[in-house]
Structures are given as C-alpha cells and as structure tokens.
Short mmCIF file of C-alpha atoms in Angstrom, two decimals:
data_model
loop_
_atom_site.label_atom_id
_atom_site.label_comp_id
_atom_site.label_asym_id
_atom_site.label_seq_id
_atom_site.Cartn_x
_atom_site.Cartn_y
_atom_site.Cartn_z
CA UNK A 18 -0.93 13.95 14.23
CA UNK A 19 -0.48 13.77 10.11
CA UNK A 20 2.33 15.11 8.10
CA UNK A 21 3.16 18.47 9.19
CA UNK A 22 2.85 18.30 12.42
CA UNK A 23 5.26 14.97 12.51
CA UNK A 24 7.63 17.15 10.05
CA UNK A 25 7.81 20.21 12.29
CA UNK A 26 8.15 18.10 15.49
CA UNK A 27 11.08 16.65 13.83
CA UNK A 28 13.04 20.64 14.15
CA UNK A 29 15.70 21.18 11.06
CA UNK A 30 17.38 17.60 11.23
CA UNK A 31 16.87 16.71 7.38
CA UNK A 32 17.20 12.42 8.40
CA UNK A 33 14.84 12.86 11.35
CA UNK A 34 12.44 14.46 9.38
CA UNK A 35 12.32 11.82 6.40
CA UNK A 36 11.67 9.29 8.87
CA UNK A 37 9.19 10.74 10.93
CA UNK A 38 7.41 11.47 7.53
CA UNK A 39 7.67 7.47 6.09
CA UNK A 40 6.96 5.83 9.22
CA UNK A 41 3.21 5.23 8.90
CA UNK A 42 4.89 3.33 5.36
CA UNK A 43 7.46 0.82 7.81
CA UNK A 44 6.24 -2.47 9.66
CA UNK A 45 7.63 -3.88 12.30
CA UNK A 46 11.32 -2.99 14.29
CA UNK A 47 13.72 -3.70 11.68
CA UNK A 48 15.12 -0.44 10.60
CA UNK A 49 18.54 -2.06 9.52
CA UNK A 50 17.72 -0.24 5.84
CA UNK A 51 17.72 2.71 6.58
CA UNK A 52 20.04 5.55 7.80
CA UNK A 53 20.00 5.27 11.64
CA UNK A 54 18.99 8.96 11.60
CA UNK A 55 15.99 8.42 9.67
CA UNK A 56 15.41 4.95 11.62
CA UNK A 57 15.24 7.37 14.82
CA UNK A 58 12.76 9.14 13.29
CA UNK A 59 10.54 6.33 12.37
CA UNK A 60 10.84 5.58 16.62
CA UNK A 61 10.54 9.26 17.24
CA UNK A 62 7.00 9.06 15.08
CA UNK A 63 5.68 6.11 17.18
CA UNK A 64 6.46 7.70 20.25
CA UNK A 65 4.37 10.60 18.99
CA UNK A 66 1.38 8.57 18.12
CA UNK A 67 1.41 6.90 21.38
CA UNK A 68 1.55 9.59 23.07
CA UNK A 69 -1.03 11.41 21.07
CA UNK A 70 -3.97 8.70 21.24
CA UNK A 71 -3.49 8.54 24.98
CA UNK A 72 -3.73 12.32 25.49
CA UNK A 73 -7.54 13.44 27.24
CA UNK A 74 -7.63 16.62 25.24
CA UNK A 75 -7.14 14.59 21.98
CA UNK A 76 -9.88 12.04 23.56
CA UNK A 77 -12.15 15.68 24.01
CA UNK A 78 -11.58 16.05 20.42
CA UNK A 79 -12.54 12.33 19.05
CA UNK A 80 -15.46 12.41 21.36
CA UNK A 81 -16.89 15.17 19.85
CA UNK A 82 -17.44 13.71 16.19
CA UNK A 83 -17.16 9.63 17.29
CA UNK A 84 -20.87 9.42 16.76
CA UNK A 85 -20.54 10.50 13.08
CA UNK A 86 -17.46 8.62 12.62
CA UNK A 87 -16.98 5.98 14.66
CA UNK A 88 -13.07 4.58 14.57
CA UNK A 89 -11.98 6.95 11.59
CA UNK A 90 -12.43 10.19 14.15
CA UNK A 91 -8.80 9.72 15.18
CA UNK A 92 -7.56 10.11 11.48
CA UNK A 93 -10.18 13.12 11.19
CA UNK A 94 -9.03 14.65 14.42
CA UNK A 95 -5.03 14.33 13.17
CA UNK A 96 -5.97 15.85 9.87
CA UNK A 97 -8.06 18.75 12.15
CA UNK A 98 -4.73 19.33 14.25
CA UNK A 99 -2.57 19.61 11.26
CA UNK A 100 -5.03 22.19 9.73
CA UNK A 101 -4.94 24.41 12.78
CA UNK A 102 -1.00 24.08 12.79
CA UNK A 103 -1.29 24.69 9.15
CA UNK A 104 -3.28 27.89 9.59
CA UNK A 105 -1.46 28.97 12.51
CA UNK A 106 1.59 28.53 11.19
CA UNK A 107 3.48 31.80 11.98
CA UNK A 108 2.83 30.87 15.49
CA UNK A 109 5.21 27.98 15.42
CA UNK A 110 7.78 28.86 12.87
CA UNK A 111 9.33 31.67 11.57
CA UNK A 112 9.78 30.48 7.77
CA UNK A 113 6.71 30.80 5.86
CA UNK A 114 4.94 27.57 5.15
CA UNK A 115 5.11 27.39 1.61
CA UNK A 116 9.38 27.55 1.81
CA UNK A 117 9.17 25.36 4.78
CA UNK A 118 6.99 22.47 2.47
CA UNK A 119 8.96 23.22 -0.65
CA UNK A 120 12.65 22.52 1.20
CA UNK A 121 10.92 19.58 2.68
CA UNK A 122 9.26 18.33 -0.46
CA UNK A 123 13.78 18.80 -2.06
CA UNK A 124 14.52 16.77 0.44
CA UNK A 125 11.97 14.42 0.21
CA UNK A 126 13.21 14.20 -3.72
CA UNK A 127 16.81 13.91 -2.42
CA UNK A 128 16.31 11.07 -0.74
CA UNK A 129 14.10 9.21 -2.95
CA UNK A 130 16.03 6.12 -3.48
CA UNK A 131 15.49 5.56 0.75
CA UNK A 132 12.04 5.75 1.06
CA UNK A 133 9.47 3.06 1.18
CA UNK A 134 8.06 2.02 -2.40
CA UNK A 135 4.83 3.26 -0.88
CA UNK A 136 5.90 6.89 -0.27
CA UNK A 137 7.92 6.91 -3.48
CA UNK A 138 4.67 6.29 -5.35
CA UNK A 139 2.44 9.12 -3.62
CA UNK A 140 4.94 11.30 -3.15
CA UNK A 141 4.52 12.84 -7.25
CA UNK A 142 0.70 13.07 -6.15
CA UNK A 143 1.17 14.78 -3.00
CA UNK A 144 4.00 17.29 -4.91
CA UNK A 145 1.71 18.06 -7.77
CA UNK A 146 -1.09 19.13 -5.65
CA UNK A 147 1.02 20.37 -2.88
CA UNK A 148 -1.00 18.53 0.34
CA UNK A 149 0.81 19.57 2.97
CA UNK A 150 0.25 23.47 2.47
CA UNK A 151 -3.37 22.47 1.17
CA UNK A 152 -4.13 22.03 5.15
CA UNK A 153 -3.77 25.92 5.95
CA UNK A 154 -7.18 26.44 4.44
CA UNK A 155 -10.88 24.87 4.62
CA UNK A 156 -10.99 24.28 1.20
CA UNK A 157 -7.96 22.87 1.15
CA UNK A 158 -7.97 20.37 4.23
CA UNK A 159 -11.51 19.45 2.69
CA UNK A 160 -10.08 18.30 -0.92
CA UNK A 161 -7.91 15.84 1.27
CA UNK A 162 -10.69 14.31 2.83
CA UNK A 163 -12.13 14.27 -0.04
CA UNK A 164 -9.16 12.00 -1.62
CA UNK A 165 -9.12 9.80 1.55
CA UNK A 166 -13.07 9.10 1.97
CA UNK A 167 -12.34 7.89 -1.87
CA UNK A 168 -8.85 5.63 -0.93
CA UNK A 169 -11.47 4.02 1.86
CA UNK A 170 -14.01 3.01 -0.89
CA UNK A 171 -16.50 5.34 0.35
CA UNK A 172 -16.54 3.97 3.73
CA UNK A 173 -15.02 6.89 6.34
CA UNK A 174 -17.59 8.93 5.15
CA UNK A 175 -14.69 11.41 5.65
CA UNK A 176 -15.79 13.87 2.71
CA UNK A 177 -18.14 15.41 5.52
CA UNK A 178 -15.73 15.56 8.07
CA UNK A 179 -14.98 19.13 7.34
CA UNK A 180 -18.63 20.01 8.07
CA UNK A 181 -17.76 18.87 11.71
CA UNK A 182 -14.55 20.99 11.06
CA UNK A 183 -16.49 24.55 10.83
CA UNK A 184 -18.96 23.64 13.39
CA UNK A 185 -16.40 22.71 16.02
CA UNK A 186 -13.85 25.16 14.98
CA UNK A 187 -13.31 27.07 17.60
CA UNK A 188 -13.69 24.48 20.34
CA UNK A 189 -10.93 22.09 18.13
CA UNK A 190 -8.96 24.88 18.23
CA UNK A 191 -8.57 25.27 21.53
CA UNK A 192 -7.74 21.63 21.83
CA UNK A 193 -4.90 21.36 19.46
CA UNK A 194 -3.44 24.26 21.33
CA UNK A 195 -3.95 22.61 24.63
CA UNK A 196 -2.83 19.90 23.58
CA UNK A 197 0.09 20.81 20.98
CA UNK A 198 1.94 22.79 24.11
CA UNK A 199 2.24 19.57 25.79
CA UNK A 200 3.21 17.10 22.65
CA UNK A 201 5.85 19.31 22.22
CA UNK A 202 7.34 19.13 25.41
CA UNK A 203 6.92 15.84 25.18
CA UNK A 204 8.49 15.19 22.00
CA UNK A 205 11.62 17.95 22.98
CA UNK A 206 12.45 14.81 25.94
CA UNK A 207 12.27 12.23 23.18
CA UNK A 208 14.57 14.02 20.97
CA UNK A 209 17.19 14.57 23.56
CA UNK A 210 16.87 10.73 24.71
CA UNK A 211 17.68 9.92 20.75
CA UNK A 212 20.71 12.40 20.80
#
C-alpha cells in the first residue's frame, strides 16, 4: 500500500500516523529516536507490507501487469490501491479527503523536527502539489507516475502504468476491495496487539 492507505490504516492517532507515513524513510530496528508512538507505527507499517505482498488477491493484481513491468508492478499495484481508496474515499471515511490530507499534511508540519531528513526534504514537494489527494483522479495518480518513472532514471517505465490502470480498472477494483476488507481486519489485530 502507499501513503494514504498506510495513513488511514493508522485511524486518528496523530504519532501512529507520522510513523506509518516515514517508515519506508527508517532502516533497520532501532527506533530509540523517535517517539515510541510513532516508532509503533513504523512496526505497524512493516506489518502492513508483509502482509500485503503475501496476500493472493494482491498477487492477482501484480500478475496482471508483471509482464509490462517486471519487479516495479508491486509499487504500481500500491499506487493502483491507493487510487481506488482515493476515489472511493467516502466509502471509508466520513471527512472529506481534502480536510482529511490537509490535517495530516499540519501535522506532518508539526512534527517536522522528528522526521527523517529524507521526508523533511519531499515533504514541501509533496505539499505544494498536494500528492496524496492527486490519487483520487486518473490524471492525478498519472502525474505521480510520471514523477517516479523520472526519480528511477527512466527505468520503471512507470509513466505508462496508468494505461494498464484504465484497462484493468474495473477488475483492480475489485481486488483492492477484496483485498482492502481483509488488510483491515488484519491491521485492526495489529493495532490492538500495539495498545
């Protein structure tokens, strides 16, 4: 899964949500920096991935653009999911996305002097041009592959990726449905273990 998705799976807890958002930014176990709120959340977003790359529906997904793609289809399939949850939104929450992104991207400001020196210098980019409310649309999910076929030097070939998107649509759909139902419930056990 990409941001929202790891943002919303977090619920309202401010800490959790920070570092379920940075993780992808921290190596290794040592979360003695951080608030052990936010260090839960950096666990809380492995458990996710883990649990997310094993899944068969997610596996249904990769399998249907791998021959394009190769080993980037599981970035292209987490950027997919967050679209649909993106789209869908009203579904899953009752705060409109655009309030929901804007208190995160406060908090995200808030806490600025916590997160990883890598975060700290996208996070003006990704504020400016708004990414995570960018995924509701086509258009907008396709200007972030877009950016990351360019941070891979050309080499994802992830600019077309949203060609795959509209073809597939409706079956992807289905999948991240499928297959969101169950990450949640998965993820609801994880939270109450970290309580």
């Amino acid at each position: 899964m990409n941001y929202l998705a790891h943002i919303y799976l977090s619920g309202n807890d401010t800490e959790l949500r920070i570092g379920n958002f940075i993780a992808d930014s921290v190596r290794g176990k040592d979360f003695t920096m951080f608030p052990e709120r936010v260090a839960q959340g950096i666990i809380l977003h492995r458990h996710i991935d883990t649990f997310t790359d094993s899944h068969p529906i997610v596996k249904l997904s990769k399998d249907l653009i791998r021959s394009e793609y190769g080993h980037w289809s599981s970035v292209i399939v987490d950027l997919y999911y967050d679209h649909f949850l993106a789209a869908n939104w009203a579904d899953f929450h009752k705060e409109p996305l655009d309030i929901y992104v804007e208190q995160f991207y406060s908090d995200l400001k808030k806490n600025y002097n916590i997160l990883p020196e890598k975060v700290q210098k996208f996070l003006p980019y990704m504020v400016d041009q708004n990414w995570i409310s960018s995924y509701a649309t086509v258009d907008g999910i396709s200007r972030i592959f877009h950016q990351m076929n360019h941070r891979t030097k050309n080499r994802s070939k992830m600019n077309f990726a949203p060609i795959e998107l509209v073809k597939y649509y409706n079956e992807m759909e289905r999948h991240f449905r499928e297959f969101f139902e169950d990450l949640e419930f998965h993820v609801k056990k994880q939270r109450k273990a970290l309580d």
